[in-house]
Amino acid sequence: MPITTFNPPVRTLMGPGPSDVHPRVLSALARPTIGHLDPSFGQMMEEVKSLLQYAFQTDNQLTLPVSAPGSAGMETCFANLLEAGDTVIVCQNGVFGGRMKENVERCGATAIMVEDDWGQAVDPQKVEDALKAHPEASILAFVHAETSTGALSDAKTLCALAHQYDCLSIVDAVTSLAGSELRVDDWAIDAIYSGTQKCLSCVPGLSPVSFSERAQERIKQRKERVQSWFLDLNLVMGYWSRDGGRSYHHTAPVNSLYALHESLLMLKEEGLNNAWARHQQQHGALKAGLEAMGINFIAPEGSRLPQLNTVIIPTGIDEAVVRKRLLYDYDLEIGAGLGTLAGKVWRIGLMGNSANATNVMLCLASLESVLDAMGADIKTGVALNAAQKATFG
Ligand code: PLP
């Protein structure tokens, strides 16, 4: 087969990310590439920082997108704030808490694990017990929105506990940013990272991060250099700060940053509160439809993510066949389970631009028709009405 231009199929993305990218963002990507040290690019970098401050609800000066995906934002937080010999309380209630543990250990630090069942939110009581039992701990790390299970944890309470026990907090907001209430300054979060491919509905490959004054102080007081050259914030800041004279550090992904600028601008135009409310409303419609069919969630009501709906696969159904038929027959992507939930759940995303009524109806109608054709024990003919009623009464 001769290799020709790659033309991807047009899909509706309702998995755990990436989400549907808005045409405005796609057209921003196609604008002419300019030099990354061009003065007009520098002006755009300033605007990206300020728009990110809005998205994170923070005045933190050290707020910028790392030129790599969410995992690099995670490593940026751990590599800059940890030194060998430190102790970190790491909460795990899904896949990504486990990745935090890896990061801690690779920094030569010790991870004290606080475990909760997958699907449950992080239990603040268990966290307080661990903080009490480990006065040597200097950091509390947890995932705000656990994408592998669909559980939302109480970041405000957890960060307050961290400060009460003299710890800094590292918060994973890869899936929560722009989809669920998140207030970096009000909740006194010290270090936070996210990803562009989820509720920001931008292309994958960038990781917004933000660091409080306290966190910056900790970085300044390090005894050893940050072991990662690329992620060392002291060097990255020289590039991203106007005061640093924009000294060359690496070549920024110029066009991806145009896209991020546009998606953040769209968020600002919509308004953060409206974006959070839209995710909640579409989740309400999807939930009503799924439950009417007889499909249930694994996370309990009250700690469920609107943007990531993790639901139990009907008995006797080959889940991979369902996903394949949705993809090939309806151009619809939903996600499989991860880790211990693989084969047991589907993860249905309603992230950013994907959180709309058309997607909800497409998902319910196509899932129902595929499941019915496969002989699943579901109620048919009721899901769309239930979703419609949940939205419009
Ligand atoms: N943390 C969470 C909660 C995530 O959902 C993900 C990705 O899905 C990551 C971290 C890693 O992000 P990336 O895949 O962009 O490296």
mmCIF file of C-alpha atoms and ligand atoms in Angstrom:
data_model
loop_
_atom_site.group_PDB
_atom_site.id
_atom_site.type_symbol
_atom_site.label_atom_id
_atom_site.label_comp_id
_atom_site.label_asym_id
_atom_site.label_seq_id
_atom_site.Cartn_x
_atom_site.Cartn_y
_atom_site.Cartn_z
ATOM 1 C CA MET A 1 0.000 0.000 0.000
ATOM 2 C CA PRO A 2 1.507 3.346 -0.984
ATOM 3 C CA ILE A 3 1.624 5.832 1.850
ATOM 4 C CA THR A 4 -0.589 8.851 1.186
ATOM 5 C CA THR A 5 -1.922 11.792 3.197
ATOM 6 C CA PHE A 6 -3.522 10.679 6.457
ATOM 7 C CA ASN A 7 -7.199 11.637 6.659
ATOM 8 C CA PRO A 8 -8.610 10.561 10.013
ATOM 9 C CA PRO A 9 -12.215 9.400 10.234
ATOM 10 C CA VAL A 10 -14.583 11.924 11.815
ATOM 11 C CA ARG A 11 -15.590 10.521 15.202
ATOM 12 C CA THR A 12 -17.653 11.677 18.133
ATOM 13 C CA LEU A 13 -15.321 11.442 21.110
ATOM 14 C CA MET A 14 -17.073 10.316 24.289
ATOM 15 C CA GLY A 15 -14.246 8.427 25.927
ATOM 16 C CA PRO A 16 -11.873 9.512 28.708
ATOM 17 C CA GLY A 17 -10.139 12.012 26.415
ATOM 18 C CA PRO A 18 -9.287 13.415 23.995
ATOM 19 C CA SER A 19 -12.685 15.079 23.660
ATOM 20 C CA ASP A 20 -14.218 16.672 20.554
ATOM 21 C CA VAL A 21 -12.112 19.668 19.522
ATOM 22 C CA HIS A 22 -14.161 22.688 18.461
ATOM 23 C CA PRO A 23 -13.704 23.895 14.834
ATOM 24 C CA ARG A 24 -12.537 27.260 16.206
ATOM 25 C CA VAL A 25 -9.684 25.479 17.978
ATOM 26 C CA LEU A 26 -8.856 23.351 14.928
ATOM 27 C CA SER A 27 -8.696 26.428 12.741
ATOM 28 C CA ALA A 28 -6.391 28.143 15.235
ATOM 29 C CA LEU A 29 -4.006 25.182 14.803
ATOM 30 C CA ALA A 30 -3.832 25.802 11.067
ATOM 31 C CA ARG A 31 -2.629 29.419 11.371
ATOM 32 C CA PRO A 32 0.880 30.182 10.116
ATOM 33 C CA THR A 33 3.685 28.990 12.327
ATOM 34 C CA ILE A 34 5.871 31.837 13.591
ATOM 35 C CA GLY A 35 9.117 31.786 15.518
ATOM 36 C CA HIS A 36 8.708 30.883 19.171
ATOM 37 C CA LEU A 37 10.791 33.944 20.117
ATOM 38 C CA ASP A 38 8.793 36.260 17.836
ATOM 39 C CA PRO A 39 7.510 39.245 19.881
ATOM 40 C CA SER A 40 3.926 38.573 18.846
ATOM 41 C CA PHE A 41 4.229 34.985 20.012
ATOM 42 C CA GLY A 42 5.566 36.319 23.332
ATOM 43 C CA GLN A 43 2.441 38.451 23.672
ATOM 44 C CA MET A 44 0.288 35.402 23.038
ATOM 45 C CA MET A 45 2.212 33.446 25.711
ATOM 46 C CA GLU A 46 1.316 36.172 28.222
ATOM 47 C CA GLU A 47 -2.352 35.856 27.261
ATOM 48 C CA VAL A 48 -2.250 32.072 27.614
ATOM 49 C CA LYS A 49 -0.853 32.463 31.147
ATOM 50 C CA SER A 50 -3.535 34.951 32.083
ATOM 51 C CA LEU A 51 -6.321 32.780 30.589
ATOM 52 C CA LEU A 52 -4.949 29.805 32.505
ATOM 53 C CA GLN A 53 -5.052 31.833 35.711
ATOM 54 C CA TYR A 54 -8.739 32.345 35.002
ATOM 55 C CA ALA A 55 -9.334 28.634 34.313
ATOM 56 C CA PHE A 56 -7.526 27.653 37.535
ATOM 57 C CA GLN A 57 -9.036 30.612 39.477
ATOM 58 C CA THR A 58 -5.660 31.732 40.717
ATOM 59 C CA ASP A 59 -3.374 34.744 40.839
ATOM 60 C CA ASN A 60 -0.319 32.457 40.931
ATOM 61 C CA GLN A 61 2.385 34.012 38.770
ATOM 62 C CA LEU A 62 3.868 30.588 38.143
ATOM 63 C CA THR A 63 1.033 29.373 35.910
ATOM 64 C CA LEU A 64 1.891 28.040 32.457
ATOM 65 C CA PRO A 65 1.406 25.124 30.067
ATOM 66 C CA VAL A 66 4.198 22.522 30.128
ATOM 67 C CA SER A 67 5.052 21.524 26.542
ATOM 68 C CA ALA A 68 4.057 17.885 26.996
ATOM 69 C CA PRO A 69 0.984 15.891 28.096
ATOM 70 C CA GLY A 70 -0.627 15.613 31.535
ATOM 71 C CA SER A 71 1.904 13.022 32.704
ATOM 72 C CA ALA A 72 4.647 15.628 32.240
ATOM 73 C CA GLY A 73 2.659 18.089 34.354
ATOM 74 C CA MET A 74 2.530 15.400 37.023
ATOM 75 C CA GLU A 75 6.300 14.881 36.806
ATOM 76 C CA THR A 76 6.872 18.657 36.887
ATOM 77 C CA CYS A 77 5.094 18.874 40.244
ATOM 78 C CA PHE A 78 6.866 15.913 41.826
ATOM 79 C CA ALA A 79 10.322 16.557 40.364
ATOM 80 C CA ASN A 80 10.367 20.194 41.476
ATOM 81 C CA LEU A 81 8.811 19.826 44.920
ATOM 82 C CA LEU A 82 10.426 16.573 46.083
ATOM 83 C CA GLU A 83 13.935 15.744 47.109
ATOM 84 C CA ALA A 84 15.451 12.372 47.947
ATOM 85 C CA GLY A 85 14.483 11.332 51.476
ATOM 86 C CA ASP A 86 11.168 13.251 51.559
ATOM 87 C CA THR A 87 7.938 11.591 52.650
ATOM 88 C CA VAL A 88 4.720 12.075 50.698
ATOM 89 C CA ILE A 89 1.185 10.969 51.565
ATOM 90 C CA VAL A 90 -0.283 9.653 48.301
ATOM 91 C CA CYS A 91 -3.995 8.910 47.996
ATOM 92 C CA GLN A 92 -4.975 6.125 45.647
ATOM 93 C CA ASN A 93 -8.547 5.380 44.560
ATOM 94 C CA GLY A 94 -7.809 4.461 40.953
ATOM 95 C CA VAL A 95 -5.067 4.204 38.340
ATOM 96 C CA PHE A 96 -3.605 7.693 38.568
ATOM 97 C CA GLY A 97 -2.826 7.669 42.309
ATOM 98 C CA GLY A 98 -0.598 4.689 41.449
ATOM 99 C CA ARG A 99 1.230 6.811 38.900
ATOM 100 C CA MET A 100 1.808 9.449 41.587
ATOM 101 C CA LYS A 101 3.411 6.760 43.767
ATOM 102 C CA GLU A 102 5.769 5.874 40.883
ATOM 103 C CA ASN A 103 6.750 9.524 40.602
ATOM 104 C CA VAL A 104 7.436 9.839 44.332
ATOM 105 C CA GLU A 105 9.625 6.741 44.354
ATOM 106 C CA ARG A 106 11.519 7.777 41.235
ATOM 107 C CA CYS A 107 12.387 11.029 43.047
ATOM 108 C CA GLY A 108 14.011 8.936 45.810
ATOM 109 C CA ALA A 109 11.219 9.819 48.248
ATOM 110 C CA THR A 110 8.914 7.564 50.270
ATOM 111 C CA ALA A 111 5.218 7.254 49.431
ATOM 112 C CA ILE A 112 2.814 6.548 52.286
ATOM 113 C CA MET A 113 -0.280 5.184 50.562
ATOM 114 C CA VAL A 114 -3.829 6.004 51.629
ATOM 115 C CA GLU A 115 -6.064 3.608 49.728
ATOM 116 C CA ASP A 116 -9.752 3.780 48.963
ATOM 117 C CA ASP A 117 -11.866 1.395 46.903
ATOM 118 C CA TRP A 118 -11.911 2.165 43.200
ATOM 119 C CA GLY A 119 -15.048 4.178 42.497
ATOM 120 C CA GLN A 120 -15.035 5.861 45.909
ATOM 121 C CA ALA A 121 -13.811 9.392 46.644
ATOM 122 C CA VAL A 122 -10.665 9.823 48.782
ATOM 123 C CA ASP A 123 -11.701 9.538 52.445
ATOM 124 C CA PRO A 124 -10.538 12.674 54.339
ATOM 125 C CA GLN A 125 -10.571 10.774 57.658
ATOM 126 C CA LYS A 126 -8.044 8.235 56.359
ATOM 127 C CA VAL A 127 -5.928 11.116 55.060
ATOM 128 C CA GLU A 128 -5.987 12.850 58.433
ATOM 129 C CA ASP A 129 -5.011 9.583 60.164
ATOM 130 C CA ALA A 130 -2.032 9.244 57.798
ATOM 131 C CA LEU A 131 -0.977 12.878 58.306
ATOM 132 C CA LYS A 132 -1.113 12.360 62.084
ATOM 133 C CA ALA A 133 0.839 9.103 61.898
ATOM 134 C CA HIS A 134 3.524 10.624 59.631
ATOM 135 C CA PRO A 135 4.582 14.036 60.940
ATOM 136 C CA GLU A 136 7.672 13.733 58.723
ATOM 137 C CA ALA A 137 5.468 14.026 55.583
ATOM 138 C CA SER A 138 5.924 17.251 53.656
ATOM 139 C CA ILE A 139 3.417 16.762 50.828
ATOM 140 C CA LEU A 140 -0.107 15.410 50.331
ATOM 141 C CA ALA A 141 -0.864 14.271 46.778
ATOM 142 C CA PHE A 142 -4.227 13.217 45.391
ATOM 143 C CA VAL A 143 -6.275 13.034 42.194
ATOM 144 C CA HIS A 144 -9.217 15.440 42.157
ATOM 145 C CA ALA A 145 -11.099 13.691 39.340
ATOM 146 C CA GLU A 146 -10.093 10.017 39.005
ATOM 147 C CA THR A 147 -10.559 9.303 35.299
ATOM 148 C CA SER A 148 -10.252 5.555 35.753
ATOM 149 C CA THR A 149 -13.338 5.359 37.997
ATOM 150 C CA GLY A 150 -15.365 8.564 37.579
ATOM 151 C CA ALA A 151 -15.004 9.576 41.250
ATOM 152 C CA LEU A 152 -14.643 13.192 42.376
ATOM 153 C CA SER A 153 -12.769 13.874 45.632
ATOM 154 C CA ASP A 154 -13.192 16.838 47.961
ATOM 155 C CA ALA A 155 -10.124 18.892 47.044
ATOM 156 C CA LYS A 156 -11.041 21.787 49.317
ATOM 157 C CA THR A 157 -11.173 19.607 52.449
ATOM 158 C CA LEU A 158 -8.069 17.619 51.508
ATOM 159 C CA CYS A 159 -5.980 20.767 50.897
ATOM 160 C CA ALA A 160 -7.153 22.271 54.202
ATOM 161 C CA LEU A 161 -5.995 19.078 55.939
ATOM 162 C CA ALA A 162 -2.618 19.283 54.200
ATOM 163 C CA HIS A 163 -2.054 22.787 55.552
ATOM 164 C CA GLN A 164 -3.293 21.869 59.015
ATOM 165 C CA TYR A 165 -0.472 19.284 59.131
ATOM 166 C CA ASP A 166 2.091 21.582 57.580
ATOM 167 C CA CYS A 167 2.182 19.875 54.188
ATOM 168 C CA LEU A 168 2.014 21.251 50.663
ATOM 169 C CA SER A 169 -0.609 19.785 48.329
ATOM 170 C CA ILE A 170 -0.134 18.374 44.825
ATOM 171 C CA VAL A 171 -3.448 18.024 42.986
ATOM 172 C CA ASP A 172 -4.119 16.135 39.748
ATOM 173 C CA ALA A 173 -6.744 18.142 37.870
ATOM 174 C CA VAL A 174 -6.241 16.537 34.459
ATOM 175 C CA THR A 175 -9.922 15.664 34.148
ATOM 176 C CA SER A 176 -11.438 18.255 36.495
ATOM 177 C CA LEU A 177 -10.143 21.533 35.040
ATOM 178 C CA ALA A 178 -13.091 23.343 33.363
ATOM 179 C CA GLY A 179 -15.463 20.432 34.029
ATOM 180 C CA SER A 180 -15.958 20.530 37.811
ATOM 181 C CA GLU A 181 -15.695 23.304 40.365
ATOM 182 C CA LEU A 182 -12.026 23.987 41.017
ATOM 183 C CA ARG A 183 -10.641 27.026 42.868
ATOM 184 C CA VAL A 184 -6.897 26.999 43.269
ATOM 185 C CA ASP A 185 -6.570 30.113 45.428
ATOM 186 C CA ASP A 186 -9.705 29.717 47.541
ATOM 187 C CA TRP A 187 -8.830 26.108 48.298
ATOM 188 C CA ALA A 188 -5.134 26.954 48.832
ATOM 189 C CA ILE A 189 -3.843 24.345 46.379
ATOM 190 C CA ASP A 190 -0.022 24.487 46.182
ATOM 191 C CA ALA A 191 0.766 22.633 42.989
ATOM 192 C CA ILE A 192 -1.689 21.550 40.331
ATOM 193 C CA TYR A 193 -1.444 20.053 36.868
ATOM 194 C CA SER A 194 -3.956 19.357 34.138
ATOM 195 C CA GLY A 195 -4.210 18.308 30.495
ATOM 196 C CA THR A 196 -5.551 20.082 27.436
ATOM 197 C CA GLN A 197 -7.404 17.132 25.902
ATOM 198 C CA LYS A 198 -10.202 16.751 28.431
ATOM 199 C CA CYS A 199 -12.601 19.525 29.524
ATOM 200 C CA LEU A 200 -10.613 22.246 27.763
ATOM 201 C CA SER A 201 -11.343 20.419 24.487
ATOM 202 C CA CYS A 202 -8.009 21.358 23.037
ATOM 203 C CA VAL A 203 -5.631 19.020 21.248
ATOM 204 C CA PRO A 204 -3.617 16.642 23.477
ATOM 205 C CA GLY A 205 -0.007 17.342 24.317
ATOM 206 C CA LEU A 206 0.068 20.280 26.734
ATOM 207 C CA SER A 207 -0.158 20.315 30.508
ATOM 208 C CA PRO A 208 -1.240 23.485 32.317
ATOM 209 C CA VAL A 209 0.381 23.781 35.765
ATOM 210 C CA SER A 210 0.219 26.318 38.581
ATOM 211 C CA PHE A 211 2.287 26.768 41.748
ATOM 212 C CA SER A 212 1.498 28.812 44.871
ATOM 213 C CA GLU A 213 3.994 31.194 46.519
ATOM 214 C CA ARG A 214 4.586 28.533 49.193
ATOM 215 C CA ALA A 215 5.419 25.959 46.540
ATOM 216 C CA GLN A 216 7.743 28.387 44.756
ATOM 217 C CA GLU A 217 9.511 29.040 48.059
ATOM 218 C CA ARG A 218 9.993 25.286 48.538
ATOM 219 C CA ILE A 219 11.506 25.028 45.058
ATOM 220 C CA LYS A 220 13.891 27.937 45.757
ATOM 221 C CA GLN A 221 15.067 26.265 48.955
ATOM 222 C CA ARG A 222 15.987 22.957 47.318
ATOM 223 C CA LYS A 223 19.327 21.511 48.356
ATOM 224 C CA GLU A 224 19.807 19.613 45.103
ATOM 225 C CA ARG A 225 19.110 20.640 41.516
ATOM 226 C CA VAL A 226 15.883 19.269 39.987
ATOM 227 C CA GLN A 227 16.990 15.979 38.402
ATOM 228 C CA SER A 228 15.038 16.631 35.187
ATOM 229 C CA TRP A 229 16.564 19.326 32.992
ATOM 230 C CA PHE A 230 13.468 19.681 30.793
ATOM 231 C CA LEU A 231 11.010 20.016 33.678
ATOM 232 C CA ASP A 232 13.144 22.205 35.965
ATOM 233 C CA LEU A 233 10.831 25.158 36.621
ATOM 234 C CA ASN A 234 13.737 27.497 37.322
ATOM 235 C CA LEU A 235 14.796 27.026 33.690
ATOM 236 C CA VAL A 236 11.292 26.836 32.220
ATOM 237 C CA MET A 237 10.368 30.128 33.897
ATOM 238 C CA GLY A 238 13.229 31.916 32.168
ATOM 239 C CA TYR A 239 11.453 31.040 28.933
ATOM 240 C CA TRP A 240 7.869 31.687 29.998
ATOM 241 C CA SER A 241 8.350 34.841 32.050
ATOM 242 C CA ARG A 242 8.627 38.241 30.472
ATOM 243 C CA ASP A 243 11.052 39.166 33.287
ATOM 244 C CA GLY A 244 13.230 36.165 32.416
ATOM 245 C CA GLY A 245 13.884 37.843 29.046
ATOM 246 C CA ARG A 246 12.388 34.825 27.267
ATOM 247 C CA SER A 247 15.701 33.030 27.186
ATOM 248 C CA TYR A 248 15.643 29.975 24.944
ATOM 249 C CA HIS A 249 14.889 26.770 26.812
ATOM 250 C CA HIS A 250 13.089 24.588 24.287
ATOM 251 C CA THR A 251 11.060 25.259 21.145
ATOM 252 C CA ALA A 252 7.464 25.704 22.256
ATOM 253 C CA PRO A 253 4.778 23.780 20.295
ATOM 254 C CA VAL A 254 3.751 27.011 18.594
ATOM 255 C CA ASN A 255 0.560 25.908 16.819
ATOM 256 C CA SER A 256 -0.664 23.816 19.754
ATOM 257 C CA LEU A 257 -0.368 26.939 21.871
ATOM 258 C CA TYR A 258 -2.524 28.858 19.380
ATOM 259 C CA ALA A 259 -5.089 26.094 19.899
ATOM 260 C CA LEU A 260 -4.850 26.334 23.674
ATOM 261 C CA HIS A 261 -5.203 30.101 23.490
ATOM 262 C CA GLU A 262 -8.415 29.668 21.481
ATOM 263 C CA SER A 263 -9.895 26.982 23.725
ATOM 264 C CA LEU A 264 -9.175 29.058 26.848
ATOM 265 C CA LEU A 265 -10.715 32.076 25.173
ATOM 266 C CA MET A 266 -13.846 30.018 24.459
ATOM 267 C CA LEU A 267 -13.942 28.985 28.115
ATOM 268 C CA LYS A 268 -13.697 32.607 29.199
ATOM 269 C CA GLU A 269 -16.458 33.585 26.773
ATOM 270 C CA GLU A 270 -18.741 30.862 28.115
ATOM 271 C CA GLY A 271 -17.785 31.580 31.715
ATOM 272 C CA LEU A 272 -16.381 28.987 34.103
ATOM 273 C CA ASN A 273 -19.602 28.673 36.134
ATOM 274 C CA ASN A 274 -21.589 28.092 32.957
ATOM 275 C CA ALA A 275 -19.102 25.472 31.771
ATOM 276 C CA TRP A 276 -19.350 23.608 35.098
ATOM 277 C CA ALA A 277 -23.169 23.832 34.926
ATOM 278 C CA ARG A 278 -23.245 22.565 31.317
ATOM 279 C CA HIS A 279 -21.222 19.475 32.271
ATOM 280 C CA GLN A 280 -23.610 18.826 35.160
ATOM 281 C CA GLN A 281 -26.694 19.270 32.989
ATOM 282 C CA GLN A 282 -25.516 16.905 30.241
ATOM 283 C CA HIS A 283 -24.452 14.377 32.862
ATOM 284 C CA GLY A 284 -27.992 14.576 34.305
ATOM 285 C CA ALA A 285 -29.466 13.750 30.895
ATOM 286 C CA LEU A 286 -27.048 10.888 30.189
ATOM 287 C CA LYS A 287 -27.539 9.437 33.649
ATOM 288 C CA ALA A 288 -31.342 9.549 33.319
ATOM 289 C CA GLY A 289 -31.135 7.722 29.967
ATOM 290 C CA LEU A 290 -28.656 5.090 31.111
ATOM 291 C CA GLU A 291 -30.525 4.385 34.328
ATOM 292 C CA ALA A 292 -33.819 4.117 32.441
ATOM 293 C CA MET A 293 -32.142 1.409 30.324
ATOM 294 C CA GLY A 294 -31.031 -0.332 33.523
ATOM 295 C CA ILE A 295 -27.354 0.630 33.382
ATOM 296 C CA ASN A 296 -25.820 1.776 36.671
ATOM 297 C CA PHE A 297 -22.842 3.856 37.791
ATOM 298 C CA ILE A 298 -20.008 2.605 39.978
ATOM 299 C CA ALA A 299 -19.285 5.888 41.829
ATOM 300 C CA PRO A 300 -21.924 6.731 44.444
ATOM 301 C CA GLU A 301 -24.200 9.728 43.856
ATOM 302 C CA GLY A 302 -22.582 12.841 45.324
ATOM 303 C CA SER A 303 -19.029 11.931 44.311
ATOM 304 C CA ARG A 304 -19.677 11.298 40.630
ATOM 305 C CA LEU A 305 -17.863 13.168 37.916
ATOM 306 C CA PRO A 306 -20.260 14.737 35.413
ATOM 307 C CA GLN A 307 -17.566 14.634 32.732
ATOM 308 C CA LEU A 308 -16.644 10.964 33.121
ATOM 309 C CA ASN A 309 -19.460 8.478 33.566
ATOM 310 C CA THR A 310 -18.241 5.053 34.626
ATOM 311 C CA VAL A 311 -20.997 2.501 34.238
ATOM 312 C CA ILE A 312 -21.351 -1.235 34.784
ATOM 313 C CA ILE A 313 -21.488 -3.440 31.689
ATOM 314 C CA PRO A 314 -24.696 -5.520 31.455
ATOM 315 C CA THR A 315 -24.156 -9.187 32.404
ATOM 316 C CA GLY A 316 -22.980 -11.511 29.657
ATOM 317 C CA ILE A 317 -22.050 -8.758 27.206
ATOM 318 C CA ASP A 318 -18.649 -8.670 25.507
ATOM 319 C CA GLU A 319 -17.790 -5.042 26.178
ATOM 320 C CA ALA A 320 -15.075 -4.817 23.519
ATOM 321 C CA VAL A 321 -17.554 -5.881 20.806
ATOM 322 C CA VAL A 322 -19.934 -3.121 21.905
ATOM 323 C CA ARG A 323 -17.207 -0.474 21.720
ATOM 324 C CA LYS A 324 -16.114 -1.737 18.317
ATOM 325 C CA ARG A 325 -19.670 -1.586 16.944
ATOM 326 C CA LEU A 326 -20.194 1.897 18.341
ATOM 327 C CA LEU A 327 -16.963 2.991 16.675
ATOM 328 C CA TYR A 328 -17.491 1.371 13.285
ATOM 329 C CA ASP A 329 -21.291 1.641 12.963
ATOM 330 C CA TYR A 330 -21.812 5.039 14.624
ATOM 331 C CA ASP A 331 -18.355 6.688 14.636
ATOM 332 C CA LEU A 332 -18.732 6.980 18.395
ATOM 333 C CA GLU A 333 -15.857 6.390 20.797
ATOM 334 C CA ILE A 334 -16.477 5.434 24.416
ATOM 335 C CA GLY A 335 -13.760 4.215 26.785
ATOM 336 C CA ALA A 336 -12.952 0.817 28.249
ATOM 337 C CA GLY A 337 -12.255 0.195 31.931
ATOM 338 C CA LEU A 338 -8.711 0.652 33.208
ATOM 339 C CA GLY A 339 -6.708 -1.430 35.696
ATOM 340 C CA THR A 340 -8.873 -3.560 37.983
ATOM 341 C CA LEU A 341 -12.003 -2.223 36.266
ATOM 342 C CA ALA A 342 -10.946 -3.447 32.804
ATOM 343 C CA GLY A 343 -13.740 -5.566 31.307
ATOM 344 C CA LYS A 344 -16.210 -4.505 34.002
ATOM 345 C CA VAL A 345 -17.089 -0.918 33.088
ATOM 346 C CA TRP A 346 -17.353 1.564 30.272
ATOM 347 C CA ARG A 347 -16.164 5.127 30.689
ATOM 348 C CA ILE A 348 -18.397 7.595 28.880
ATOM 349 C CA GLY A 349 -16.908 11.057 28.630
ATOM 350 C CA LEU A 350 -18.848 14.300 28.485
ATOM 351 C CA MET A 351 -15.834 16.538 28.409
ATOM 352 C CA GLY A 352 -15.657 20.110 27.184
ATOM 353 C CA ASN A 353 -17.054 20.461 23.694
ATOM 354 C CA SER A 354 -18.300 16.839 23.864
ATOM 355 C CA ALA A 355 -20.694 17.748 26.698
ATOM 356 C CA ASN A 356 -23.705 18.575 24.553
ATOM 357 C CA ALA A 357 -27.247 17.296 24.069
ATOM 358 C CA THR A 358 -26.597 15.880 20.572
ATOM 359 C CA ASN A 359 -23.806 13.668 21.882
ATOM 360 C CA VAL A 360 -25.918 12.474 24.791
ATOM 361 C CA MET A 361 -28.737 11.414 22.451
ATOM 362 C CA LEU A 362 -26.357 9.761 19.973
ATOM 363 C CA CYS A 363 -24.712 7.802 22.768
ATOM 364 C CA LEU A 364 -27.974 6.622 24.309
ATOM 365 C CA ALA A 365 -29.589 5.682 20.988
ATOM 366 C CA SER A 366 -26.580 3.855 19.566
ATOM 367 C CA LEU A 367 -25.723 2.067 22.817
ATOM 368 C CA GLU A 368 -29.318 0.905 23.143
ATOM 369 C CA SER A 369 -29.480 -0.389 19.593
ATOM 370 C CA VAL A 370 -26.155 -2.254 19.836
ATOM 371 C CA LEU A 371 -26.986 -3.771 23.233
ATOM 372 C CA ASP A 372 -30.470 -4.775 22.106
ATOM 373 C CA ALA A 373 -29.073 -6.435 18.984
ATOM 374 C CA MET A 374 -26.649 -8.374 21.198
ATOM 375 C CA GLY A 375 -29.505 -9.608 23.405
ATOM 376 C CA ALA A 376 -28.547 -7.620 26.515
ATOM 377 C CA ASP A 377 -30.976 -7.479 29.421
ATOM 378 C CA ILE A 378 -31.866 -3.774 29.109
ATOM 379 C CA LYS A 379 -35.100 -1.806 28.855
ATOM 380 C CA THR A 380 -35.570 -0.419 25.372
ATOM 381 C CA GLY A 381 -37.550 2.559 24.144
ATOM 382 C CA VAL A 382 -37.251 4.604 27.347
ATOM 383 C CA ALA A 383 -33.746 6.126 27.448
ATOM 384 C CA LEU A 384 -34.215 9.039 25.063
ATOM 385 C CA ASN A 385 -37.417 10.186 26.745
ATOM 386 C CA ALA A 386 -35.782 10.002 30.156
ATOM 387 C CA ALA A 387 -32.843 12.106 28.937
ATOM 388 C CA GLN A 388 -35.176 14.590 27.298
ATOM 389 C CA LYS A 389 -37.228 14.922 30.496
ATOM 390 C CA ALA A 390 -34.104 15.372 32.623
ATOM 391 C CA THR A 391 -33.023 18.247 30.381
ATOM 392 C CA PHE A 392 -36.257 20.018 29.596
ATOM 393 C CA GLY A 393 -38.662 18.754 32.284
HETATM 394 N N1 PLP B 1 -3.993 12.051 35.488
HETATM 395 C C1 PLP B 1 -5.264 11.751 35.159
HETATM 396 C C2 PLP B 1 -6.329 11.852 36.199
HETATM 397 C C3 PLP B 1 -5.578 11.395 33.850
HETATM 398 O O1 PLP B 1 -6.832 11.106 33.516
HETATM 399 C C4 PLP B 1 -4.540 11.310 32.886
HETATM 400 C C5 PLP B 1 -4.847 10.900 31.497
HETATM 401 O O2 PLP B 1 -5.899 10.439 31.183
HETATM 402 C C6 PLP B 1 -3.237 11.639 33.261
HETATM 403 C C7 PLP B 1 -3.003 11.991 34.575
HETATM 404 C C8 PLP B 1 -2.120 11.591 32.273
HETATM 405 O O3 PLP B 1 -2.337 12.514 31.255
HETATM 406 P P1 PLP B 1 -1.709 12.320 29.776
HETATM 407 O O4 PLP B 1 -2.330 11.081 29.220
HETATM 408 O O5 PLP B 1 -2.105 13.565 29.069
HETATM 409 O O6 PLP B 1 -0.248 12.180 29.948
#
